[in-house]
Tab-separated table of C-alpha atoms and ligand atoms in Angstrom:
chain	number	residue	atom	x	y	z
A	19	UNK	CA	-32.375	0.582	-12.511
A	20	UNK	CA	-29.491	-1.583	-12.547
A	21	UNK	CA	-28.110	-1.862	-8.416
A	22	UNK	CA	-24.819	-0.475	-7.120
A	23	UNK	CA	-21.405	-2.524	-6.318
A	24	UNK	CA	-19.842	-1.067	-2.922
A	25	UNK	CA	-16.207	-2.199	-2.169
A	26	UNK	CA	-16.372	-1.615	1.778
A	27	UNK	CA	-13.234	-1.926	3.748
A	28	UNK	CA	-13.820	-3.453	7.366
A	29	UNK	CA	-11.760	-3.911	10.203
A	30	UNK	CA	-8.100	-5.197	10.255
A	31	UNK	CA	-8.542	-6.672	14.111
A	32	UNK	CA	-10.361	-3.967	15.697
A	33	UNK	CA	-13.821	-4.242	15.007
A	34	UNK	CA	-14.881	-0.779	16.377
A	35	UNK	CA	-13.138	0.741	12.716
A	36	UNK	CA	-15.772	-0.205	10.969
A	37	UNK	CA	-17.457	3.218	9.472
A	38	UNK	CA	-21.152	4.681	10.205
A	39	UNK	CA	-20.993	4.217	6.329
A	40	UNK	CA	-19.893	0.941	6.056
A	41	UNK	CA	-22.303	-0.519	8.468
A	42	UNK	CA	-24.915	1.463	6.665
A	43	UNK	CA	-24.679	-0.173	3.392
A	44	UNK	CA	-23.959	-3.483	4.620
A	45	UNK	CA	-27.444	-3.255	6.120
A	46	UNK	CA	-29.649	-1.692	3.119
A	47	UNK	CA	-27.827	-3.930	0.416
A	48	UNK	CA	-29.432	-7.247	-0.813
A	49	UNK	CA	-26.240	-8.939	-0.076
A	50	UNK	CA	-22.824	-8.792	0.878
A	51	UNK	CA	-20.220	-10.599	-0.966
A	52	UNK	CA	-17.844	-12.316	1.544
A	53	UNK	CA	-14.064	-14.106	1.399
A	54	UNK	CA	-15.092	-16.031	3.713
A	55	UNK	CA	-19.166	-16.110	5.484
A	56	UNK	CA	-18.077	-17.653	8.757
A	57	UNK	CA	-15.303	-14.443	9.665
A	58	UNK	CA	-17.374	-12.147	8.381
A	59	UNK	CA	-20.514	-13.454	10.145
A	60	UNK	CA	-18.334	-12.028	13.859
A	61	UNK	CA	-18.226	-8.675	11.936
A	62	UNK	CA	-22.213	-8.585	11.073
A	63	UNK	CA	-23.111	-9.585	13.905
A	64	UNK	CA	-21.060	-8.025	16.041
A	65	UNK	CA	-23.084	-4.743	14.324
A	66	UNK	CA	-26.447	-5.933	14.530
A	67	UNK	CA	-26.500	-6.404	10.164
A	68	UNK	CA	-28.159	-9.681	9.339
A	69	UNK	CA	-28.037	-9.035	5.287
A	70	UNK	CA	-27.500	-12.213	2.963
A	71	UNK	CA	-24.138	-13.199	3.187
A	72	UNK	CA	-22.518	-14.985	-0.399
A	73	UNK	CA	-19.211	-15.979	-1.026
A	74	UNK	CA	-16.827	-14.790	-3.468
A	75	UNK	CA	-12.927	-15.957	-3.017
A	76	UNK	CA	-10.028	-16.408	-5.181
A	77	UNK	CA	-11.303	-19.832	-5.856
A	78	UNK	CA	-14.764	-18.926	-6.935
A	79	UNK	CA	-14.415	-15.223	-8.060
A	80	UNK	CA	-15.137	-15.941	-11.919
A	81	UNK	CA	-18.415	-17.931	-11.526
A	82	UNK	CA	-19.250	-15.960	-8.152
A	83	UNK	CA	-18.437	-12.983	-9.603
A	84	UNK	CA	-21.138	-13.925	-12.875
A	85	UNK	CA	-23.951	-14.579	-10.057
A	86	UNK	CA	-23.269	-11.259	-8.686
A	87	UNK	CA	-23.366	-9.306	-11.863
A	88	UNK	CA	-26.959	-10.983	-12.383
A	89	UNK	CA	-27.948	-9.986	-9.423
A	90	UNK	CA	-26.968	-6.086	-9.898
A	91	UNK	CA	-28.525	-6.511	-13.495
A	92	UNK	CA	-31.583	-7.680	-11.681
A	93	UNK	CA	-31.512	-4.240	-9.282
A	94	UNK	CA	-29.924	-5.416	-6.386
A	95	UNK	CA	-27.200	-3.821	-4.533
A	96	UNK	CA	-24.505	-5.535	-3.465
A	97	UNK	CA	-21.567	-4.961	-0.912
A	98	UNK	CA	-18.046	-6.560	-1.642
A	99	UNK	CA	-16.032	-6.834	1.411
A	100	UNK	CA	-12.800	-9.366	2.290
A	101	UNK	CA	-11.464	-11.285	5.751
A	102	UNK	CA	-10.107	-7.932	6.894
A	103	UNK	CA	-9.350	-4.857	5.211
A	104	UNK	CA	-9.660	-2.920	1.758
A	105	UNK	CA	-11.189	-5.402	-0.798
A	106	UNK	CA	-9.055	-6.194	-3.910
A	107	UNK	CA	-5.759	-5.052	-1.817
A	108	UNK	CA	-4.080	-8.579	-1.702
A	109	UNK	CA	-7.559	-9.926	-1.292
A	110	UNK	CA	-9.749	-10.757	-3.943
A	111	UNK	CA	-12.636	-8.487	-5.612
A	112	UNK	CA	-11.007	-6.868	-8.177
A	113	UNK	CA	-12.105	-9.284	-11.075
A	114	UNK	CA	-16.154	-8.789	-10.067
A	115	UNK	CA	-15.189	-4.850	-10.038
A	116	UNK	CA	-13.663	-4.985	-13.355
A	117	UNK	CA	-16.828	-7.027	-14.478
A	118	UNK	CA	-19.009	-4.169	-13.124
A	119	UNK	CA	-16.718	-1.762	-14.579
A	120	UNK	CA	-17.703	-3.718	-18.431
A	121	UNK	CA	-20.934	-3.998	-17.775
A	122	UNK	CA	-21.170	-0.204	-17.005
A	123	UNK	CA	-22.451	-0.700	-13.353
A	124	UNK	CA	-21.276	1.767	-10.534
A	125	UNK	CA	-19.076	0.978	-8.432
A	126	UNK	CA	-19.085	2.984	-5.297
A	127	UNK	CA	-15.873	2.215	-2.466
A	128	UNK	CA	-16.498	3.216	0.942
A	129	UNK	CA	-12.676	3.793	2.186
A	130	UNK	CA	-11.477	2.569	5.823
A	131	UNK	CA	-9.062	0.103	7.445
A	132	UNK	CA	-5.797	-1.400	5.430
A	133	UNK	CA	-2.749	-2.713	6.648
A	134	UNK	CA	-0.550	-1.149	4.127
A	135	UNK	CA	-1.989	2.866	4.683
A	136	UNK	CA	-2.403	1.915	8.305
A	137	UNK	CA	1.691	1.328	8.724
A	138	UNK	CA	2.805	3.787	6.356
A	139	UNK	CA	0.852	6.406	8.138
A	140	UNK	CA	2.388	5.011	11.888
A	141	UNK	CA	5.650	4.618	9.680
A	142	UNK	CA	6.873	8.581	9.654
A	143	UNK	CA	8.839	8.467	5.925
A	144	UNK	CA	8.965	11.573	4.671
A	145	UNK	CA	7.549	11.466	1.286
A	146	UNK	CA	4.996	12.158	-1.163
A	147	UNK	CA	5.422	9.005	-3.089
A	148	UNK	CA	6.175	5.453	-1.821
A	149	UNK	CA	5.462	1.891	-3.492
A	150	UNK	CA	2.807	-1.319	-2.408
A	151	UNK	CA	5.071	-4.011	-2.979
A	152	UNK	CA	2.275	-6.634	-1.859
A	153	UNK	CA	3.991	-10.398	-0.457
A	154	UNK	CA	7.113	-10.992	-1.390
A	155	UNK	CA	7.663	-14.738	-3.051
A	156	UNK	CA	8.181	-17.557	-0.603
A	157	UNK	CA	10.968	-18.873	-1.943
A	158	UNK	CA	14.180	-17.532	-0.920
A	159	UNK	CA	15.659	-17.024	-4.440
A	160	UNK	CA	12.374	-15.685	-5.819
A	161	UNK	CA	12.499	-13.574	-2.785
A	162	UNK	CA	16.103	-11.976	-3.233
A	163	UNK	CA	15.422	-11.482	-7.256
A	164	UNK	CA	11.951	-9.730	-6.768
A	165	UNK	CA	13.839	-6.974	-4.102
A	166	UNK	CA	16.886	-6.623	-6.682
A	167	UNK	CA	14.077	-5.670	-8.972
A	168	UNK	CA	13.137	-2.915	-6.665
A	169	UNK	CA	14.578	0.343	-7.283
A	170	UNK	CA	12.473	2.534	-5.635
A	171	UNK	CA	13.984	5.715	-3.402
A	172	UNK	CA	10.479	6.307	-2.489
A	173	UNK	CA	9.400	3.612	0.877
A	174	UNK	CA	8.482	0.602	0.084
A	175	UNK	CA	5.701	-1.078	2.228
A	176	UNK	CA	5.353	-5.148	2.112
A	177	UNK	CA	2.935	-7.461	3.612
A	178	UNK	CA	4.397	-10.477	5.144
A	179	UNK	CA	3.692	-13.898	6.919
A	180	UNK	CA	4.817	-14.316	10.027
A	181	UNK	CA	7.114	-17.781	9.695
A	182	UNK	CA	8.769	-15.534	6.993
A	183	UNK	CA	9.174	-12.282	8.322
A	184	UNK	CA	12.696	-12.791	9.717
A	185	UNK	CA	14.125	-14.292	6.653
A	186	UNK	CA	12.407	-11.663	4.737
A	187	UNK	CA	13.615	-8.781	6.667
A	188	UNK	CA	17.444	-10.913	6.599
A	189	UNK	CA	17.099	-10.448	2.882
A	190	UNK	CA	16.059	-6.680	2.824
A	191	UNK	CA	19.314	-5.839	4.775
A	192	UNK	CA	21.701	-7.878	2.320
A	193	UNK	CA	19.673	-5.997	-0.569
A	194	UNK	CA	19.785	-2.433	0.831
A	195	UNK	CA	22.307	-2.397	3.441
A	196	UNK	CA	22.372	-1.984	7.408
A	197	UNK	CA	21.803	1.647	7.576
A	198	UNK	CA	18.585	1.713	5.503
A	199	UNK	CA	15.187	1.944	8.189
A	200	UNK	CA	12.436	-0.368	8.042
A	201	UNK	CA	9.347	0.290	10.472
A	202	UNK	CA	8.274	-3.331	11.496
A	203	UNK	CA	4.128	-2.886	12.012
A	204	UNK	CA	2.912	-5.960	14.140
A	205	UNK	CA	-0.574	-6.550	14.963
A	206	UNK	CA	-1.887	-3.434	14.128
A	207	UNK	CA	-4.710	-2.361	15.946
A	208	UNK	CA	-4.935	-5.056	17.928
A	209	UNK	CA	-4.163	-5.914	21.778
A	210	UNK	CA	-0.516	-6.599	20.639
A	211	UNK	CA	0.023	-3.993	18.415
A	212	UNK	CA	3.755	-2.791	18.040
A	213	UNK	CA	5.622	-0.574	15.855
A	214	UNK	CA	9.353	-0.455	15.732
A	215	UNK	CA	11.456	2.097	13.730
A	216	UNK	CA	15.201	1.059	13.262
A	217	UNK	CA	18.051	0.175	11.391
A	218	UNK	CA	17.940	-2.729	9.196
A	219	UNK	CA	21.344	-4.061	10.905
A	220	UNK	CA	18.947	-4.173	14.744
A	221	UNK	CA	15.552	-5.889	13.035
A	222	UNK	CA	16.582	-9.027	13.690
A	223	UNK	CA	17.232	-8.548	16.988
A	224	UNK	CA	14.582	-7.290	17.661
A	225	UNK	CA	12.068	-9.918	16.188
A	226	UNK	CA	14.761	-12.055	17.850
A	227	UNK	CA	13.847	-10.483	21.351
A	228	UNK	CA	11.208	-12.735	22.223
A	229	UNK	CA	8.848	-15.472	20.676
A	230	UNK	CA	6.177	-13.332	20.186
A	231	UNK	CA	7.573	-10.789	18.212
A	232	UNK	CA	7.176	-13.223	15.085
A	233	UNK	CA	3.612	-14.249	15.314
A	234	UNK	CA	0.374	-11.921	14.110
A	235	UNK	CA	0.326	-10.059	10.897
A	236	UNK	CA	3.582	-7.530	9.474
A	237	UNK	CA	3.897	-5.346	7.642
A	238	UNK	CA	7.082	-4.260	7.058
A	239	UNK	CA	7.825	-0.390	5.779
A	240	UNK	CA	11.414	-0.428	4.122
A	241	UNK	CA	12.199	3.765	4.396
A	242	UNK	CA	13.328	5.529	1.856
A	243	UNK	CA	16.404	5.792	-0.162
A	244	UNK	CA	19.225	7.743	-1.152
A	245	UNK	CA	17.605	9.793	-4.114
A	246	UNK	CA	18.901	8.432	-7.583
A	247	UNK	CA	20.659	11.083	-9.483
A	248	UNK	CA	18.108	10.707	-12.410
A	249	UNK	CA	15.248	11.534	-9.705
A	250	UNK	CA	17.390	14.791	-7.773
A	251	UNK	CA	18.037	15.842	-11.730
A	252	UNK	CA	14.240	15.908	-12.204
A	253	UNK	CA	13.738	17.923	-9.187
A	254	UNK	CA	16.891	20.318	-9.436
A	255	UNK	CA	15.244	20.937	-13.087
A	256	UNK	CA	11.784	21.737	-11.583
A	257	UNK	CA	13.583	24.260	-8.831
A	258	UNK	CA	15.666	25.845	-11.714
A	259	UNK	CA	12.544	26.887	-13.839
A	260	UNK	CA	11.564	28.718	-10.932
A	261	UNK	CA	14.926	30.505	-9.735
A	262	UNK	CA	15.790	31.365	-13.304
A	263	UNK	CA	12.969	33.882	-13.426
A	264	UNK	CA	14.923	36.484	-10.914
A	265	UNK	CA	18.283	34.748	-10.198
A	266	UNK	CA	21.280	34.760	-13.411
A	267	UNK	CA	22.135	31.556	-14.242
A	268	UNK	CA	25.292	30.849	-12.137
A	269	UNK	CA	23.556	31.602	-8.916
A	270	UNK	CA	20.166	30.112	-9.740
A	271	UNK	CA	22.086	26.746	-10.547
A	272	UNK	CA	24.344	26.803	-7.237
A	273	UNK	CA	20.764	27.651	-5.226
A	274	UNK	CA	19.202	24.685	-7.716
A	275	UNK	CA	21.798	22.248	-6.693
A	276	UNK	CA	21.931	22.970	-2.977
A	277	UNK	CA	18.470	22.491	-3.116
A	278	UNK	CA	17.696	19.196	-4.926
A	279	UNK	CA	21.477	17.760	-4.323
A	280	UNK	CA	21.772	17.334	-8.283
A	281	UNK	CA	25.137	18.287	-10.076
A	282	UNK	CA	25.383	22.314	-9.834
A	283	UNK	CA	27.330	21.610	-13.391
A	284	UNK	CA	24.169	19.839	-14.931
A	285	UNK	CA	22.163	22.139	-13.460
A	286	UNK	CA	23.929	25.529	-14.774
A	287	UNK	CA	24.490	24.176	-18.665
A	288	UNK	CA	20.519	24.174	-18.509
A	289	UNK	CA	20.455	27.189	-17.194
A	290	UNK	CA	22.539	28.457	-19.818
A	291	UNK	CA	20.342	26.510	-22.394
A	292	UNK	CA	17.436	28.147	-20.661
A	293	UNK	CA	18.866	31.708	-21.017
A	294	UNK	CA	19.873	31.183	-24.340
A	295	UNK	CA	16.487	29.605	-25.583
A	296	UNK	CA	14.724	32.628	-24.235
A	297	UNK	CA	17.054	35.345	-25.575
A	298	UNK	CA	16.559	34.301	-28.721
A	299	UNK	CA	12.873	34.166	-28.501
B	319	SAM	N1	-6.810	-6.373	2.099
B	319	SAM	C1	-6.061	-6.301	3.314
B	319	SAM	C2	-5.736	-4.832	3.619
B	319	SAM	O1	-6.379	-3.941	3.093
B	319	SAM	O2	-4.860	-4.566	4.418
B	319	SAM	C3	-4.825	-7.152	3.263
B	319	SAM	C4	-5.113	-8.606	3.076
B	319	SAM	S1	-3.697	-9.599	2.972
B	319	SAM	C5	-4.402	-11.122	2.504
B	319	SAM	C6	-3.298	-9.918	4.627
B	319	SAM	C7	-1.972	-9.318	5.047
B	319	SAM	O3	-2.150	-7.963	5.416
B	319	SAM	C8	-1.355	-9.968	6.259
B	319	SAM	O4	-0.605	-11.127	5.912
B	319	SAM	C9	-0.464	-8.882	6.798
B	319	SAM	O5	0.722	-8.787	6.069
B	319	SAM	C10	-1.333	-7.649	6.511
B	319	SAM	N2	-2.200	-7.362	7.657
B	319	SAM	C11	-3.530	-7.525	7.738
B	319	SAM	N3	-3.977	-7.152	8.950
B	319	SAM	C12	-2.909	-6.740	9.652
B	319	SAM	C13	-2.717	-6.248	10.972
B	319	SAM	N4	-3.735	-6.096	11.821
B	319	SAM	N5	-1.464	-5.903	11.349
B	319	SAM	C14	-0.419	-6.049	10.519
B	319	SAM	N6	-0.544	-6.529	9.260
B	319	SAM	C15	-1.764	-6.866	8.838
């Protein structure tokens, strides 16, 4: 039997989040597959798991990622994990997952700690989809085309560096304006966590506010959007369906429209279109 590949997230500074599961595996595999074996030695140790350690970075990940593929061939299981968080999220992993995925091995994940879910659930943005925008580019003009790129109405969460988070945040207020939020996600569960909600017009005073507030690890949650029309369209449509089955036409569109915010015109000439297409039916 060919062994298993499990992706394990560990902590992102608090070493107590690491799962019952996690530490499980990382203690019956034959070996875990580090970013680095000198951080992730703290982690093991810290939790009593003395396992092989090997490393796999963005350096080495082809040939590592070969040697690790011979060694699930062979039977063994092994345990992918990064510095600090979900594997393969900004980290690397993903190419000796997609080589398990080819060779038909199973990959299993076992789910816990990452920056980006960890913010966007302290974030409070109303929404059922949002975007993982990743690092921005370090240059400046890089930096300014990649947002204009961004459309998004959804949130938009970014990991950062902290001797670029105020210039980055500098550029997310010239690109969406003062009023839009952004929730600022320092040091997350660590001593010196902080999470600020505000304005893009007060970020930079407040990672102006004192030296500290631009050292650790960001990540920065830009909130949501006004709704393109395209998008409130979509969902006046979807509302519409529904009215239309007990409402005529004029009042389902005006109930559509309040609803969604779309055009109430739009909305009633499909109505009519609607009506008309199942008259005739
Ligand atoms: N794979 C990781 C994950 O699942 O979150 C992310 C790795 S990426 C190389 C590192 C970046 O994640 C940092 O530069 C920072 O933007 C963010 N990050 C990691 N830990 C964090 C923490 N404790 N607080 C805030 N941001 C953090």
């Amino acid at each position: 039997m060919p062994g298993i590949l499990y992706v394990v997230a560990t902590p992102i500074g608090n070493l107590a989040d690491l799962s019952a599961r996690a530490i499980d595996v990382l203690r019956s595999v034959a070996v875990v597959a580090c970013e680095d074996t000198r951080t992730s030695r703290t982690l093991l140790s810290q939790h009593g798991i003395a396992t092989r350690r090997f490393a796999l970075h963005e350096h080495n990940e082809r040939a590592a990622g070969a040697q690790l593929i011979a060694e699930l061939r062979a039977g063994k299981d092994v345990a992918l994990i990064s510095d600090a968080g979900t594997p393969a999220l900004s980290d690397p992993g993903a190419l000796l997952v997609e080589a398990a995925h080819r060779e038909g091995l199973r990959v299993v994940p076992v789910p816990g700690p990452s920056a980006a879910l960890a913010a966007f659930s302290a974030a409070g943005f109303r929404s059922g989809r949002w975007l993982f925008a990743g690092f921005l580019p370090a240059t400046r003009a890089a930096r300014r085309k990649a947002l204009e790129a961004i459309e998004e109405a959804a949130p938009v969460v970014f990991y950062e560096a902290p001797h670029r988070v105020a210039d980055t945040v500098a550029d997310l207020a010239v690109r969406f304006g003062p009023g839009r939020e952004i929730v600022i996600a320092r040091e997350l569960t660590k001593k010196f966590e902080e999470i600020a909600r505000l304005p893009l017009g007060e970020a930079q005073g407040w990672l102006q506010a004192g030296p500290h507030r631009r050292q650790g690890e960001f990540v920065l949650v830009l909130g949501p959007g006004e709704a393109r029309s395209g998008d409130a369209l979509a969902e006046g449509t979807r509302v519409l369906a529904v009215l239309l089955d007990a409402l005529p036409a004029s009042e389902a569109a005006r109930l559509a429209a309040r609803i969604s915010g779309a055009p109430r015109r739009d909305l009633y000439r499909i109505a009519l279109e609607r009506k008309a297409r199942a008259g005739s039916r």
